[in-house]
One Martini backbone bead per residue (centre of mass of N, CA, C, O) as a GRO file, in nm:
protein
  159
    1MET     BB    1  -1.001  -0.424  -4.344
    2ILE     BB    2  -1.265  -0.317  -4.236
    3GLU     BB    3  -1.157  -0.219  -3.953
    4LYS     BB    4  -0.976   0.008  -4.096
    5LYS     BB    5  -1.222   0.163  -4.229
    6VAL     BB    6  -1.369   0.216  -3.961
    7SER     BB    7  -1.141   0.365  -3.804
    8LYS     BB    8  -1.125   0.593  -4.016
    9LEU     BB    9  -1.409   0.692  -4.009
   10ILE     BB   10  -1.415   0.760  -3.705
   11THR     BB   11  -1.175   0.963  -3.712
   12PHE     BB   12  -1.270   1.154  -3.916
   13SER     BB   13  -1.535   1.227  -3.772
   14LEU     BB   14  -1.418   1.332  -3.508
   15THR     BB   15  -1.245   1.552  -3.639
   16ALA     BB   16  -1.470   1.709  -3.769
   17ALA     BB   17  -1.638   1.765  -3.517
   18LEU     BB   18  -1.408   1.909  -3.360
   19LEU     BB   19  -1.369   2.139  -3.562
   20VAL     BB   20  -1.663   2.247  -3.542
   21TRP     BB   21  -1.649   2.296  -3.235
   22ILE     BB   22  -1.419   2.499  -3.237
   23PHE     BB   23  -1.574   2.714  -3.425
   24ILE     BB   24  -1.867   2.708  -3.239
   25ASN     BB   25  -1.762   2.772  -2.959
   26THR     BB   26  -1.869   2.970  -2.689
   27TYR     BB   27  -1.682   2.911  -2.444
   28ALA     BB   28  -1.393   2.993  -2.601
   29ASP     BB   29  -1.452   3.272  -2.613
   30VAL     BB   30  -1.338   3.591  -2.533
   31CYS     BB   31  -1.621   3.782  -2.584
   32ALA     BB   32  -1.839   3.603  -2.464
   33ALA     BB   33  -2.178   3.638  -2.343
   34ASP     BB   34  -2.301   3.394  -2.131
   35ASN     BB   35  -2.319   3.085  -1.928
   36ARG     BB   36  -2.056   3.054  -1.778
   37GLY     BB   37  -2.104   3.147  -1.496
   38TYR     BB   38  -2.287   2.922  -1.422
   39VAL     BB   39  -2.085   2.690  -1.461
   40VAL     BB   40  -1.872   2.806  -1.266
   41SER     BB   41  -2.054   2.813  -1.012
   42ASN     BB   42  -2.115   2.508  -1.016
   43LEU     BB   43  -1.811   2.419  -0.992
   44ASN     BB   44  -1.756   2.560  -0.725
   45ASN     BB   45  -1.970   2.426  -0.554
   46PHE     BB   46  -1.861   2.144  -0.586
   47PHE     BB   47  -1.572   2.204  -0.473
   48SER     BB   48  -1.674   2.312  -0.186
   49SER     BB   49  -1.827   2.049  -0.104
   50ALA     BB   50  -1.545   1.881  -0.119
   51GLY     BB   51  -1.327   2.085   0.016
   52LEU     BB   52  -1.217   2.280  -0.194
   53GLY     BB   53  -1.051   2.605  -0.224
   54TYR     BB   54  -1.071   2.649  -0.519
   55ARG     BB   55  -1.148   2.918  -0.747
   56PHE     BB   56  -1.298   2.949  -1.035
   57GLY     BB   57  -1.266   3.105  -1.340
   58ILE     BB   58  -1.337   3.193  -1.656
   59ASP     BB   59  -1.040   3.159  -1.764
   60ASP     BB   60  -1.008   2.863  -1.660
   61PHE     BB   61  -1.222   2.743  -1.827
   62VAL     BB   62  -1.129   2.828  -2.114
   63ALA     BB   63  -0.849   2.704  -2.094
   64ALA     BB   64  -0.959   2.409  -2.057
   65ILE     BB   65  -1.121   2.378  -2.311
   66ARG     BB   66  -0.887   2.450  -2.518
   67PHE     BB   67  -0.708   2.223  -2.437
   68LEU     BB   68  -0.889   1.980  -2.491
   69GLU     BB   69  -0.936   2.032  -2.780
   70TYR     BB   70  -0.623   2.032  -2.882
   71PHE     BB   71  -0.551   1.762  -2.758
   72ALA     BB   72  -0.745   1.592  -2.924
   73LEU     BB   73  -0.653   1.690  -3.201
   74GLY     BB   74  -0.364   1.575  -3.174
   75ILE     BB   75  -0.444   1.281  -3.151
   76LEU     BB   76  -0.614   1.253  -3.418
   77VAL     BB   77  -0.397   1.346  -3.615
   78SER     BB   78  -0.198   1.122  -3.539
   79ILE     BB   79  -0.384   0.891  -3.621
   80ILE     BB   80  -0.408   0.972  -3.916
   81PHE     BB   81  -0.094   0.968  -3.991
   82ARG     BB   82  -0.065   0.666  -3.909
   83PHE     BB   83  -0.221   0.545  -4.150
   84TYR     BB   84   0.002   0.668  -4.382
   85HIS     BB   85   0.237   0.654  -4.151
   86LYS     BB   86   0.446   0.479  -3.965
   87ASN     BB   87   0.653   0.735  -3.932
   88ILE     BB   88   0.581   1.046  -3.785
   89LEU     BB   89   0.879   1.167  -3.764
   90LYS     BB   90   0.931   1.206  -4.076
   91PHE     BB   91   0.632   1.376  -4.077
   92TRP     BB   92   0.617   1.641  -3.868
   93THR     BB   93   0.523   1.894  -4.033
   94GLN     BB   94   0.227   1.829  -4.110
   95PRO     BB   95   0.089   1.820  -3.833
   96LEU     BB   96   0.203   2.108  -3.739
   97PHE     BB   97   0.052   2.263  -3.961
   98VAL     BB   98  -0.230   2.192  -3.873
   99GLY     BB   99  -0.196   2.281  -3.575
  100LEU     BB  100  -0.157   2.588  -3.670
  101LEU     BB  101  -0.399   2.639  -3.869
  102VAL     BB  102  -0.646   2.613  -3.680
  103PRO     BB  103  -0.593   2.862  -3.473
  104VAL     BB  104  -0.579   3.074  -3.693
  105CYS     BB  105  -0.852   3.025  -3.832
  106GLU     BB  106  -1.003   3.077  -3.574
  107GLY     BB  107  -0.909   3.363  -3.531
  108TYR     BB  108  -1.014   3.470  -3.799
  109TYR     BB  109  -1.313   3.390  -3.746
  110LYS     BB  110  -1.337   3.569  -3.487
  111PHE     BB  111  -1.256   3.839  -3.614
  112LEU     BB  112  -1.509   3.841  -3.812
  113LYS     BB  113  -1.714   3.853  -3.555
  114GLY     BB  114  -1.534   4.071  -3.351
  115ALA     BB  115  -1.305   3.949  -3.233
  116PHE     BB  116  -0.969   3.956  -3.043
  117PRO     BB  117  -0.736   3.763  -3.065
  118LEU     BB  118  -0.463   3.630  -2.929
  119VAL     BB  119  -0.152   3.501  -2.974
  120SER     BB  120  -0.141   3.333  -2.700
  121ILE     BB  121  -0.380   3.155  -2.781
  122ILE     BB  122  -0.254   3.021  -3.017
  123VAL     BB  123  -0.001   2.912  -2.881
  124VAL     BB  124  -0.156   2.742  -2.663
  125SER     BB  125  -0.297   2.566  -2.873
  126PHE     BB  126  -0.040   2.452  -3.011
  127VAL     BB  127   0.079   2.321  -2.750
  128SER     BB  128  -0.160   2.135  -2.700
  129PHE     BB  129  -0.140   1.983  -2.974
  130ILE     BB  130   0.150   1.872  -2.914
  131LEU     BB  131   0.087   1.713  -2.655
  132GLY     BB  132  -0.101   1.515  -2.790
  133MET     BB  133   0.099   1.408  -3.003
  134VAL     BB  134   0.315   1.313  -2.791
  135LEU     BB  135   0.136   1.108  -2.660
  136CYS     BB  136   0.070   0.926  -2.913
  137ILE     BB  137   0.373   0.867  -2.985
  138LEU     BB  138   0.457   0.728  -2.715
  139ILE     BB  139   0.243   0.499  -2.717
  140THR     BB  140   0.329   0.375  -2.992
  141SER     BB  141   0.624   0.333  -2.921
  142PHE     BB  142   0.584   0.146  -2.667
  143LYS     BB  143   0.413  -0.066  -2.820
  144ARG     BB  144   0.637  -0.142  -3.028
  145ASP     BB  145   0.869  -0.222  -2.828
  146ARG     BB  146   0.720  -0.454  -2.686
  147ARG     BB  147   0.671  -0.629  -2.938
  148SER     BB  148   0.986  -0.657  -3.021
  149ASN     BB  149   1.075  -0.800  -2.756
  150LEU     BB  150   0.897  -1.047  -2.774
  151TYR     BB  151   0.985  -1.148  -3.056
  152ASN     BB  152   1.287  -1.191  -2.985
  153SER     BB  153   1.258  -1.386  -2.750
  154ARG     BB  154   1.108  -1.611  -2.911
  155LYS     BB  155   1.320  -1.652  -3.130
  156TYR     BB  156   1.563  -1.732  -2.931
  157ARG     BB  157   1.415  -1.987  -2.796
  158ARG     BB  158   1.402  -2.183  -3.054
  159ARG     BB  159   1.735  -2.248  -3.083
   0.00000   0.00000   0.00000
C-alpha cells in the first residue's frame, strides 16, 4: 500500500516537474536567442570527432528537445491514468485531451511572451505525446499478456 502511494507521489512529482520544464524551457522556444548555437556546435564537434558526417542545425536540436519532452509526458500521463483506470483504452479521450491541452497552453503562454508558435509545432508535440502514450500502453499490455499466459499454463498443469 505504501509502495503504491510512493510511486504515485513520484509520478505526480515528475509530471509536475516536466510540465514546469516544458513551460519555462528556453531551448525549445521558437524565437529565443540564447546559447543553443553553442550547444549545437559542441554536439556537431562531438559527432565529427566520432566520424559521423551529419551536421545538426538549431532546428534539429529544438525538434529533438520538444520530442523528448512530450514523449516523456505521454509516458507519465499514461502511468498516472493507469493508477486510476485498469484499462486505459476505455478512457482514451481523457489522456488525449491532456496531451492536446498542454501544447496549446504552452503555445498560448509563448504567444503572451511575444513568440508566435506555429500550429505544426503543436501538432508535432501532440503526436510525440501520443507516441509516448502508445509505447506505455504496449508495454503494459505485453506485460499483462505474459502474466496471464503463465497463470493459465500453471493452472492447467495442476489438474
